[in-house]
PDB file of C-alpha atoms in Angstrom:
ATOM      1  CA  UNK Q   1      87.500  49.498  97.464  1.00 57.00           C
ATOM      2  CA  UNK Q   2      84.590  50.850  99.520  1.00 70.00           C
ATOM      3  CA  UNK Q   3      86.882  51.402 102.493  1.00 88.00           C
ATOM      4  CA  UNK Q   4      89.378  53.330 100.348  1.00 89.00           C
ATOM      5  CA  UNK Q   5      86.529  55.487  99.069  1.00 87.00           C
ATOM      6  CA  UNK Q   6      85.340  56.222 102.618  1.00 89.00           C
ATOM      7  CA  UNK Q   7      88.867  57.113 103.763  1.00 92.00           C
ATOM      8  CA  UNK Q   8      89.400  59.360 100.726  1.00 92.00           C
ATOM      9  CA  UNK Q   9      86.038  61.052 101.311  1.00 92.00           C
ATOM     10  CA  UNK Q  10      86.850  61.735 104.959  1.00 93.00           C
ATOM     11  CA  UNK Q  11      90.334  63.035 104.104  1.00 95.00           C
ATOM     12  CA  UNK Q  12      89.012  65.337 101.368  1.00 96.00           C
ATOM     13  CA  UNK Q  13      86.176  66.472 103.603  1.00 96.00           C
ATOM     14  CA  UNK Q  14      88.598  67.465 106.374  1.00 96.00           C
ATOM     15  CA  UNK Q  15      91.057  69.057 103.937  1.00 97.00           C
ATOM     16  CA  UNK Q  16      88.290  70.954 102.160  1.00 97.00           C
ATOM     17  CA  UNK Q  17      86.812  72.210 105.428  1.00 97.00           C
ATOM     18  CA  UNK Q  18      90.243  73.208 106.721  1.00 97.00           C
ATOM     19  CA  UNK Q  19      91.184  75.058 103.538  1.00 97.00           C
ATOM     20  CA  UNK Q  20      87.806  76.797 103.426  1.00 97.00           C
ATOM     21  CA  UNK Q  21      88.196  77.832 107.066  1.00 97.00           C
ATOM     22  CA  UNK Q  22      91.721  79.081 106.313  1.00 97.00           C
ATOM     23  CA  UNK Q  23      90.405  81.157 103.407  1.00 97.00           C
ATOM     24  CA  UNK Q  24      87.724  82.618 105.670  1.00 97.00           C
ATOM     25  CA  UNK Q  25      90.269  83.355 108.407  1.00 97.00           C
ATOM     26  CA  UNK Q  26      92.579  85.128 105.949  1.00 96.00           C
ATOM     27  CA  UNK Q  27      89.743  87.361 104.764  1.00 95.00           C
ATOM     28  CA  UNK Q  28      88.620  88.154 108.314  1.00 96.00           C
ATOM     29  CA  UNK Q  29      92.204  88.916 109.385  1.00 95.00           C
ATOM     30  CA  UNK Q  30      92.697  91.246 106.411  1.00 92.00           C
ATOM     31  CA  UNK Q  31      89.316  92.856 107.048  1.00 93.00           C
ATOM     32  CA  UNK Q  32      90.344  93.484 110.652  1.00 93.00           C
ATOM     33  CA  UNK Q  33      93.757  94.748 109.513  1.00 92.00           C
ATOM     34  CA  UNK Q  34      92.281  97.648 107.549  1.00 87.00           C
ATOM     35  CA  UNK Q  35      90.457  96.288 104.525  1.00 86.00           C
ATOM     36  CA  UNK Q  36      87.211  97.121 106.336  1.00 89.00           C
ATOM     37  CA  UNK Q  37      87.840 100.779 105.462  1.00 90.00           C
ATOM     38  CA  UNK Q  38      87.832 100.080 101.703  1.00 89.00           C
ATOM     39  CA  UNK Q  39      84.549 100.818  99.925  1.00 88.00           C
ATOM     40  CA  UNK Q  40      82.837  97.641  98.667  1.00 91.00           C
ATOM     41  CA  UNK Q  41      85.961  95.493  99.168  1.00 90.00           C
ATOM     42  CA  UNK Q  42      85.692  95.768 102.957  1.00 91.00           C
ATOM     43  CA  UNK Q  43      82.132  94.458 102.998  1.00 94.00           C
ATOM     44  CA  UNK Q  44      83.048  91.680 100.555  1.00 95.00           C
ATOM     45  CA  UNK Q  45      85.980  90.583 102.746  1.00 93.00           C
ATOM     46  CA  UNK Q  46      83.687  90.405 105.771  1.00 96.00           C
ATOM     47  CA  UNK Q  47      81.056  88.455 103.817  1.00 96.00           C
ATOM     48  CA  UNK Q  48      83.737  86.119 102.476  1.00 96.00           C
ATOM     49  CA  UNK Q  49      84.903  85.390 106.001  1.00 97.00           C
ATOM     50  CA  UNK Q  50      81.385  84.695 107.236  1.00 97.00           C
ATOM     51  CA  UNK Q  51      80.265  82.592 104.254  1.00 97.00           C
ATOM     52  CA  UNK Q  52      83.589  80.726 104.188  1.00 97.00           C
ATOM     53  CA  UNK Q  53      83.177  79.850 107.864  1.00 97.00           C
ATOM     54  CA  UNK Q  54      79.635  78.629 107.273  1.00 97.00           C
ATOM     55  CA  UNK Q  55      80.759  76.537 104.299  1.00 97.00           C
ATOM     56  CA  UNK Q  56      83.545  74.986 106.388  1.00 97.00           C
ATOM     57  CA  UNK Q  57      80.990  74.026 109.040  1.00 97.00           C
ATOM     58  CA  UNK Q  58      78.624  72.703 106.373  1.00 96.00           C
ATOM     59  CA  UNK Q  59      81.380  70.479 104.981  1.00 96.00           C
ATOM     60  CA  UNK Q  60      81.836  68.944 108.415  1.00 95.00           C
ATOM     61  CA  UNK Q  61      78.179  68.721 109.448  1.00 95.00           C
ATOM     62  CA  UNK Q  62      76.400  67.804 106.225  1.00 93.00           C
ATOM     63  CA  UNK Q  63      75.188  64.207 106.039  1.00 92.00           C
ATOM     64  CA  UNK Q  64      77.369  62.060 103.794  1.00 89.00           C
ATOM     65  CA  UNK Q  65      74.709  61.730 101.110  1.00 89.00           C
ATOM     66  CA  UNK Q  66      74.676  65.532 100.594  1.00 92.00           C
ATOM     67  CA  UNK Q  67      78.361  66.332 101.106  1.00 94.00           C
ATOM     68  CA  UNK Q  68      78.867  66.492  97.332  1.00 93.00           C
ATOM     69  CA  UNK Q  69      76.521  69.469  97.160  1.00 94.00           C
ATOM     70  CA  UNK Q  70      78.355  71.284  99.966  1.00 96.00           C
ATOM     71  CA  UNK Q  71      81.699  70.487  98.297  1.00 97.00           C
ATOM     72  CA  UNK Q  72      80.511  71.757  94.908  1.00 96.00           C
ATOM     73  CA  UNK Q  73      79.210  74.978  96.470  1.00 96.00           C
ATOM     74  CA  UNK Q  74      82.481  75.395  98.361  1.00 97.00           C
ATOM     75  CA  UNK Q  75      84.544  74.811  95.213  1.00 97.00           C
ATOM     76  CA  UNK Q  76      82.508  77.369  93.261  1.00 97.00           C
ATOM     77  CA  UNK Q  77      82.696  79.916  96.084  1.00 97.00           C
ATOM     78  CA  UNK Q  78      86.444  79.439  96.430  1.00 97.00           C
ATOM     79  CA  UNK Q  79      86.958  79.648  92.665  1.00 97.00           C
ATOM     80  CA  UNK Q  80      85.002  82.906  92.620  1.00 97.00           C
ATOM     81  CA  UNK Q  81      87.129  84.252  95.451  1.00 96.00           C
ATOM     82  CA  UNK Q  82      90.346  83.302  93.651  1.00 97.00           C
ATOM     83  CA  UNK Q  83      89.049  84.834  90.421  1.00 96.00           C
ATOM     84  CA  UNK Q  84      88.308  88.087  92.263  1.00 94.00           C
ATOM     85  CA  UNK Q  85      91.846  88.104  93.664  1.00 94.00           C
ATOM     86  CA  UNK Q  86      93.346  87.544  90.211  1.00 95.00           C
ATOM     87  CA  UNK Q  87      91.214  90.344  88.766  1.00 94.00           C
ATOM     88  CA  UNK Q  88      92.272  92.691  91.565  1.00 93.00           C
ATOM     89  CA  UNK Q  89      95.920  91.774  90.893  1.00 93.00           C
ATOM     90  CA  UNK Q  90      95.690  92.382  87.151  1.00 94.00           C
ATOM     91  CA  UNK Q  91      93.164  95.069  86.304  1.00 93.00           C
ATOM     92  CA  UNK Q  92      91.700  96.045  89.656  1.00 87.00           C
ATOM     93  CA  UNK Q  93      88.341  95.284  91.234  1.00 90.00           C
ATOM     94  CA  UNK Q  94      85.846  97.898  92.460  1.00 90.00           C
ATOM     95  CA  UNK Q  95      88.550 100.531  92.236  1.00 84.00           C
ATOM     96  CA  UNK Q  96      90.992  98.472  94.306  1.00 86.00           C
ATOM     97  CA  UNK Q  97      94.236  97.175  92.833  1.00 87.00           C
ATOM     98  CA  UNK Q  98      95.986  94.462  94.870  1.00 88.00           C
ATOM     99  CA  UNK Q  99      99.744  93.813  94.777  1.00 86.00           C
ATOM    100  CA  UNK Q 100     101.376  90.393  94.698  1.00 88.00           C
ATOM    101  CA  UNK Q 101     103.719  91.688  97.399  1.00 86.00           C
ATOM    102  CA  UNK Q 102     100.852  92.530  99.782  1.00 85.00           C
ATOM    103  CA  UNK Q 103     100.534  90.584 103.008  1.00 84.00           C
ATOM    104  CA  UNK Q 104      98.954  87.117 102.654  1.00 90.00           C
ATOM    105  CA  UNK Q 105      98.351  87.380  98.877  1.00 91.00           C
ATOM    106  CA  UNK Q 106     100.675  84.517  97.922  1.00 93.00           C
ATOM    107  CA  UNK Q 107      99.427  82.381 100.808  1.00 93.00           C
ATOM    108  CA  UNK Q 108      95.847  83.104  99.784  1.00 95.00           C
ATOM    109  CA  UNK Q 109      96.553  81.959  96.229  1.00 96.00           C
ATOM    110  CA  UNK Q 110      97.975  78.681  97.558  1.00 96.00           C
ATOM    111  CA  UNK Q 111      95.136  78.096 100.045  1.00 97.00           C
ATOM    112  CA  UNK Q 112      92.389  78.892  97.542  1.00 97.00           C
ATOM    113  CA  UNK Q 113      93.965  76.839  94.734  1.00 97.00           C
ATOM    114  CA  UNK Q 114      94.353  73.836  97.031  1.00 97.00           C
ATOM    115  CA  UNK Q 115      90.799  74.371  98.285  1.00 97.00           C
ATOM    116  CA  UNK Q 116      89.371  74.316  94.782  1.00 97.00           C
ATOM    117  CA  UNK Q 117      91.209  71.076  93.993  1.00 97.00           C
ATOM    118  CA  UNK Q 118      90.204  69.355  97.257  1.00 97.00           C
ATOM    119  CA  UNK Q 119      86.570  70.454  97.079  1.00 97.00           C
ATOM    120  CA  UNK Q 120      86.166  69.575  93.402  1.00 97.00           C
ATOM    121  CA  UNK Q 121      87.690  66.145  94.075  1.00 95.00           C
ATOM    122  CA  UNK Q 122      85.315  65.669  97.019  1.00 96.00           C
ATOM    123  CA  UNK Q 123      82.318  66.707  94.931  1.00 95.00           C
ATOM    124  CA  UNK Q 124      83.271  64.154  92.280  1.00 94.00           C
ATOM    125  CA  UNK Q 125      84.046  61.413  94.794  1.00 92.00           C
ATOM    126  CA  UNK Q 126      80.799  61.987  96.690  1.00 89.00           C
ATOM    127  CA  UNK Q 127      78.651  61.300  93.645  1.00 85.00           C
ATOM    128  CA  UNK Q 128      76.411  58.272  94.127  1.00 75.00           C
ATOM    129  CA  UNK Q 129      77.939  55.036  92.899  1.00 67.00           C
ATOM    130  CA  UNK Q 130      75.729  53.054  90.589  1.00 61.00           C
ATOM    131  CA  UNK Q 131      76.495  49.392  91.134  1.00 56.00           C
ATOM    132  CA  UNK Q 132      74.810  46.822  88.949  1.00 53.00           C
ATOM    133  CA  UNK Q 133      73.796  44.230  91.536  1.00 55.00           C
ATOM    134  CA  UNK Q 134      71.084  42.780  89.395  1.00 55.00           C
ATOM    135  CA  UNK Q 135      71.450  39.071  88.850  1.00 54.00           C
ATOM    136  CA  UNK Q 136      71.264  37.930  85.268  1.00 53.00           C
ATOM    137  CA  UNK Q 137      67.718  36.913  84.549  1.00 57.00           C
ATOM    138  CA  UNK Q 138      66.540  35.123  81.439  1.00 59.00           C
ATOM    139  CA  UNK Q 139      65.516  37.626  78.834  1.00 57.00           C
ATOM    140  CA  UNK Q 140      67.869  40.349  80.045  1.00 57.00           C
ATOM    141  CA  UNK Q 141      71.192  41.424  78.633  1.00 56.00           C
ATOM    142  CA  UNK Q 142      74.372  42.306  80.523  1.00 57.00           C
ATOM    143  CA  UNK Q 143      73.012  45.784  81.282  1.00 58.00           C
ATOM    144  CA  UNK Q 144      69.917  44.329  82.939  1.00 57.00           C
ATOM    145  CA  UNK Q 145      67.669  45.572  80.135  1.00 60.00           C
ATOM    146  CA  UNK Q 146      65.231  43.283  78.435  1.00 61.00           C
ATOM    147  CA  UNK Q 147      66.410  41.960  75.143  1.00 56.00           C
ATOM    148  CA  UNK Q 148      64.067  41.939  72.158  1.00 59.00           C
ATOM    149  CA  UNK Q 149      61.753  38.978  72.214  1.00 58.00           C
ATOM    150  CA  UNK Q 150      62.796  36.149  69.933  1.00 59.00           C
ATOM    151  CA  UNK Q 151      60.276  33.848  68.415  1.00 57.00           C
ATOM    152  CA  UNK Q 152      61.016  30.293  69.227  1.00 58.00           C
ATOM    153  CA  UNK Q 153      60.703  27.542  66.729  1.00 57.00           C
ATOM    154  CA  UNK Q 154      60.395  29.825  63.743  1.00 56.00           C
ATOM    155  CA  UNK Q 155      63.240  30.377  61.443  1.00 55.00           C
ATOM    156  CA  UNK Q 156      63.633  33.670  59.713  1.00 55.00           C
ATOM    157  CA  UNK Q 157      65.903  32.159  57.098  1.00 52.00           C
TER     158      UNK Q 157
END
């Protein structure tokens, strides 16, 4: 069981980092392709590329005990990015209205959706496991808590 958990954690960590890096690369490529000239959106695309790259590195470099925090931050960041894309597709964002037919939009939706799923799963999997390794001691119940004291030799009937 522990080995399966370790393998799953490593797989999700690599997938999450790869998807986050892909999201960052898409935003940097679009920024370089002309989005840099758009007011507000251009700066946000550049920031998304930089922060996404840093999050991808954090997912790979963070010690195992803190990877859940990096995964949760990555999932929230990616969800915010996907939400911004959906808003720009539907009602527009900062005066910019994106089209579903625009370059990389469909691929971005796939990458960001998969990233949210992988990072949320990693954040949940990376939570500390509470294992009850306490041996049963007299006076304790199955949960390890002390049971109410019972008076010996006296009948309450």
